């Protein structure tokens, strides 16, 4: 597993299906304060970005389910996990894994957006 070092924090990279994914979990370690990936996924702008990315790179993306999720974004009761996002939309840009090297990983374009 490759590692990047950003602000003295190691950030894991792993290859999944011939694509480089960057650990969002590790990126959070470099950030001050409390922030969760699920909070980022609640944002309508985030979901629109992910929808566009998936439209470009994923021919099997479930647009119908995406429209339902996007319509709920911004509501106080709306919350979605990475695993739910992937299961409902068949997304490939985000991956949630368990185990020793587990965590949330994103394709590099998405990880850069997350970092911003």
Coordinates of N, CA and C in Angstrom, one line a residue:
X1 N 0.8 -1.2 0.0 CA 0.0 0.0 0.0 C 0.9 1.2 0.0
X2 N 0.6 2.1 -0.9 CA 1.4 3.4 -1.0 C 0.9 4.4 0.0
X3 N 1.7 5.3 0.4 CA 1.3 6.4 1.3 C 1.8 7.7 0.8
X4 N 0.9 8.7 1.0 CA 1.3 10.1 0.8 C 1.5 10.7 2.2
X5 N 2.4 11.8 2.2 CA 2.6 12.5 3.5 C 2.1 13.9 3.2
X6 N 1.1 14.3 4.0 CA 0.6 15.7 3.9 C 0.5 16.3 5.3
X7 N 1.2 17.4 5.5 CA 1.2 18.1 6.8 C 1.6 17.0 7.9
X8 N 2.6 16.3 7.6 CA 3.1 15.3 8.6 C 2.1 14.2 8.9
X9 N 1.1 14.0 8.1 CA 0.2 12.9 8.2 C 0.2 12.0 7.1
X10 N 0.4 10.7 7.4 CA 0.4 9.7 6.3 C -1.0 9.4 5.9
X11 N -1.2 9.4 4.5 CA -2.5 9.1 3.9 C -2.3 7.9 3.0
X12 N -3.0 6.9 3.3 CA -2.9 5.6 2.5 C -3.6 5.8 1.1
X13 N -3.0 5.1 0.2 CA -3.5 4.9 -1.1 C -3.6 3.4 -1.4
X14 N -4.6 3.0 -2.1 CA -4.7 1.6 -2.5 C -5.3 1.5 -3.9
X15 N -4.9 0.5 -4.6 CA -5.4 0.2 -5.9 C -6.6 -0.7 -5.8
X16 N -7.7 -0.3 -6.4 CA -8.9 -1.1 -6.4 C -9.4 -1.1 -7.8
X17 N -9.4 -2.3 -8.4 CA -9.9 -2.5 -9.8 C -9.1 -1.6 -10.7
X18 N -7.8 -1.5 -10.6 CA -6.9 -0.7 -11.5 C -7.1 0.8 -11.3
X19 N -7.7 1.3 -10.3 CA -7.8 2.7 -10.0 C -7.2 3.0 -8.7
X20 N -6.6 4.2 -8.6 CA -5.9 4.6 -7.3 C -7.0 5.3 -6.5
X21 N -7.1 4.8 -5.3 CA -8.1 5.4 -4.3 C -7.3 6.0 -3.1
X22 N -7.7 7.1 -2.6 CA -7.0 7.8 -1.5 C -7.9 7.7 -0.2
X23 N -7.3 7.5 0.9 CA -8.1 7.3 2.2 C -8.6 8.6 2.7
X24 N -9.9 8.8 2.7 CA -10.6 10.0 3.2 C -10.4 9.9 4.8
X25 N -10.5 8.7 5.3 CA -10.3 8.5 6.7 C -9.0 9.1 7.2
X26 N -7.9 8.8 6.5 CA -6.6 9.3 6.8 C -6.5 10.9 6.6
X27 N -7.2 11.4 5.6 CA -7.2 12.8 5.4 C -7.9 13.5 6.5
X28 N -8.9 12.9 7.2 CA -9.5 13.6 8.3 C -8.6 13.7 9.5
X29 N -7.6 12.8 9.6 CA -6.7 12.9 10.7 C -5.9 14.2 10.7
X30 N -5.6 14.8 9.5 CA -4.9 16.0 9.3 C -5.7 17.2 9.6
X31 N -7.0 17.1 9.7 CA -7.9 18.2 9.8 C -8.1 18.5 11.3
X32 N -8.1 19.7 11.7 CA -8.4 20.1 13.1 C -10.0 20.1 13.2
X33 N -10.4 19.7 14.4 CA -11.9 19.8 14.6 C -12.5 18.5 14.3
X34 N -13.8 18.5 14.5 CA -14.6 17.3 14.3 C -15.4 17.4 12.9
X35 N -15.2 16.5 12.1 CA -15.8 16.5 10.8 C -15.9 15.0 10.3
X36 N -17.1 14.7 9.8 CA -17.3 13.3 9.4 C -17.6 13.2 7.9
X37 N -17.3 12.1 7.3 CA -17.5 11.9 5.9 C -19.0 11.9 5.6
X38 N -19.8 11.4 6.5 CA -21.3 11.4 6.3 C -21.8 12.8 6.3
X39 N -21.2 13.8 7.0 CA -21.6 15.2 7.0 C -21.3 15.8 5.6
X40 N -20.2 15.4 5.0 CA -19.8 15.8 3.7 C -20.8 15.3 2.7
X41 N -21.2 14.1 2.8 CA -22.2 13.5 1.9 C -23.6 14.1 2.0
X42 N -23.9 14.7 3.1 CA -25.2 15.4 3.2 C -25.4 16.6 2.4
X43 N -24.3 17.2 2.0 CA -24.3 18.4 1.2 C -24.7 18.2 -0.2
X44 N -25.7 19.1 -0.7 CA -26.2 18.9 -2.0 C -25.1 19.1 -3.1
X45 N -24.2 20.1 -2.9 CA -23.1 20.3 -3.8 C -22.2 19.1 -3.9
X46 N -22.0 18.4 -2.8 CA -21.2 17.2 -2.9 C -21.9 16.1 -3.7
X47 N -23.2 16.0 -3.5 CA -23.9 14.9 -4.2 C -24.0 15.3 -5.7
X48 N -24.1 16.5 -6.0 CA -24.1 16.9 -7.4 C -22.8 16.6 -8.1
X49 N -21.7 16.9 -7.4 CA -20.3 16.6 -7.9 C -20.2 15.1 -8.1
X50 N -20.6 14.3 -7.1 CA -20.5 12.9 -7.2 C -21.3 12.3 -8.3
X51 N -22.5 12.9 -8.5 CA -23.4 12.4 -9.6 C -22.7 12.7 -11.0
X52 N -22.1 13.9 -11.1 CA -21.5 14.2 -12.4 C -20.3 13.3 -12.6
X53 N -19.5 13.1 -11.6 CA -18.3 12.2 -11.7 C -18.8 10.8 -12.1
X54 N -19.8 10.3 -11.4 CA -20.3 8.9 -11.7 C -20.8 8.9 -13.2
X55 N -21.5 9.9 -13.6 CA -22.0 9.9 -15.0 C -20.9 9.8 -16.0
X56 N -19.8 10.4 -15.7 CA -18.6 10.4 -16.6 C -17.9 9.0 -16.6
X57 N -17.7 8.4 -15.4 CA -16.9 7.3 -15.3 C -17.6 5.9 -15.1
X58 N -18.9 6.0 -14.8 CA -19.6 4.8 -14.4 C -20.9 4.6 -15.2
X59 N -20.8 3.7 -16.2 CA -22.0 3.5 -17.1 C -23.1 2.7 -16.3
X60 N -22.8 2.1 -15.2 CA -23.8 1.4 -14.4 C -24.4 2.2 -13.3
X61 N -24.1 3.5 -13.2 CA -24.6 4.3 -12.2 C -26.2 4.3 -12.2
X62 N -26.8 4.3 -11.0 CA -28.3 4.2 -10.9 C -28.8 5.7 -10.8
X63 N -29.2 6.3 -11.9 CA -29.6 7.7 -11.9 C -30.9 7.9 -11.2
X64 N -31.8 6.9 -11.2 CA -33.1 7.0 -10.6 C -32.9 7.1 -9.1
X65 N -32.1 6.2 -8.5 CA -31.9 6.3 -7.0 C -31.1 7.6 -6.7
X66 N -30.2 8.0 -7.6 CA -29.5 9.2 -7.3 C -30.4 10.4 -7.2
X67 N -31.4 10.5 -8.1 CA -32.4 11.6 -8.1 C -33.2 11.6 -6.8
X68 N -33.5 10.4 -6.2 CA -34.2 10.4 -5.0 C -33.3 10.9 -3.8
X69 N -32.1 10.4 -3.8 CA -31.1 10.9 -2.8 C -30.9 12.4 -2.9
X70 N -30.7 12.9 -4.1 CA -30.4 14.3 -4.3 C -31.6 15.2 -3.9
X71 N -32.8 14.7 -4.0 CA -34.0 15.5 -3.7 C -34.1 15.6 -2.1
X72 N -33.5 14.7 -1.4 CA -33.5 14.7 0.1 C -32.3 15.5 0.7
X73 N -31.3 15.8 -0.1 CA -30.1 16.5 0.4 C -30.5 17.9 0.9
X74 N -29.9 18.2 2.0 CA -30.2 19.5 2.6 C -31.2 19.5 3.7
X75 N -32.0 18.5 3.7 CA -33.1 18.3 4.7 C -32.4 17.9 6.0
X76 N -32.9 18.4 7.1 CA -32.3 18.1 8.5 C -32.3 16.6 8.7
X77 N -33.3 15.9 8.3 CA -33.3 14.4 8.6 C -32.5 13.6 7.6
X78 N -31.9 14.2 6.6 CA -31.2 13.4 5.6 C -29.8 13.1 6.1
X79 N -29.4 11.8 6.0 CA -28.1 11.4 6.3 C -27.9 10.1 5.5
X80 N -26.7 10.0 4.9 CA -26.4 8.8 4.1 C -24.9 8.4 4.4
X81 N -24.7 7.1 4.5 CA -23.3 6.7 4.6 C -22.7 6.3 3.3
X82 N -21.4 6.1 3.2 CA -20.8 5.7 2.0 C -21.3 4.4 1.5
X83 N -21.4 3.4 2.5 CA -22.0 2.1 2.1 C -23.4 2.2 1.5
X84 N -24.2 3.0 2.1 CA -25.6 3.2 1.5 C -25.5 3.9 0.1
X85 N -24.7 4.9 0.0 CA -24.5 5.6 -1.3 C -24.1 4.6 -2.4
X86 N -23.1 3.7 -2.1 CA -22.6 2.7 -3.1 C -23.7 1.7 -3.4
X87 N -24.4 1.2 -2.3 CA -25.4 0.2 -2.5 C -26.6 0.7 -3.3
X88 N -27.0 1.9 -3.0 CA -28.2 2.4 -3.7 C -27.9 2.9 -5.1
X89 N -26.8 3.5 -5.4 CA -26.5 4.1 -6.7 C -25.6 3.2 -7.6
X90 N -25.0 2.2 -7.0 CA -23.9 1.4 -7.7 C -22.7 2.3 -8.1
X91 N -22.4 3.2 -7.2 CA -21.3 4.1 -7.4 C -19.9 3.4 -7.3
X92 N -19.0 3.9 -8.0 CA -17.6 3.4 -8.0 C -16.6 4.3 -7.5
X93 N -16.9 5.6 -7.3 CA -16.0 6.6 -6.9 C -15.6 6.6 -5.4
X94 N -16.5 6.0 -4.6 CA -16.2 5.9 -3.2 C -16.3 4.4 -2.8
X95 N -15.4 4.1 -1.8 CA -15.4 2.7 -1.3 C -15.3 2.7 0.2
X96 N -16.0 1.9 0.9 CA -15.9 1.8 2.3 C -15.5 0.4 2.6
X97 N -14.4 0.2 3.3 CA -13.9 -1.2 3.6 C -13.7 -1.3 5.1
X98 N -13.8 -2.6 5.5 CA -13.6 -2.9 6.9 C -12.3 -3.7 7.1
X99 N -11.9 -3.9 8.3 CA -10.7 -4.7 8.5 C -9.5 -3.8 8.8
X100 N -8.3 -4.5 8.8 CA -7.1 -3.9 9.2 C -6.8 -2.6 8.4
X101 N -6.9 -2.7 7.1 CA -6.6 -1.5 6.3 C -7.9 -0.8 5.8
X102 N -9.0 -1.0 6.6 CA -10.3 -0.4 6.3 C -10.4 1.1 6.4
X103 N -11.5 1.6 6.0 CA -11.8 3.0 6.0 C -12.5 3.4 4.8
X104 N -12.6 4.7 4.6 CA -13.3 5.2 3.4 C -12.3 5.7 2.4
X105 N -12.4 5.2 1.2 CA -11.5 5.5 0.1 C -12.2 6.2 -1.0
X106 N -11.6 7.1 -1.7 CA -12.2 7.8 -2.8 C -11.2 7.8 -4.0
X107 N -11.8 7.8 -5.2 CA -11.0 8.0 -6.4 C -10.3 9.3 -6.2
X108 N -9.1 9.5 -6.8 CA -8.3 10.7 -6.6 C -9.1 12.0 -6.9
X109 N -9.9 12.1 -7.9 CA -10.6 13.3 -8.2 C -11.5 13.7 -7.1
X110 N -12.2 12.7 -6.5 CA -13.2 12.9 -5.4 C -12.4 13.2 -4.1
X111 N -11.3 12.5 -3.9 CA -10.5 12.8 -2.7 C -10.0 14.3 -2.7
X112 N -9.6 14.8 -3.9 CA -9.2 16.2 -4.0 C -10.3 17.1 -3.7
X113 N -11.5 16.8 -4.2 CA -12.7 17.6 -3.9 C -13.0 17.6 -2.4
X114 N -12.9 16.4 -1.8 CA -13.1 16.3 -0.4 C -12.1 17.1 0.4
X115 N -10.9 17.2 0.0 CA -9.9 18.0 0.7 C -10.1 19.4 0.6
X116 N -10.8 19.9 -0.4 CA -11.0 21.3 -0.6 C -12.2 21.7 0.3

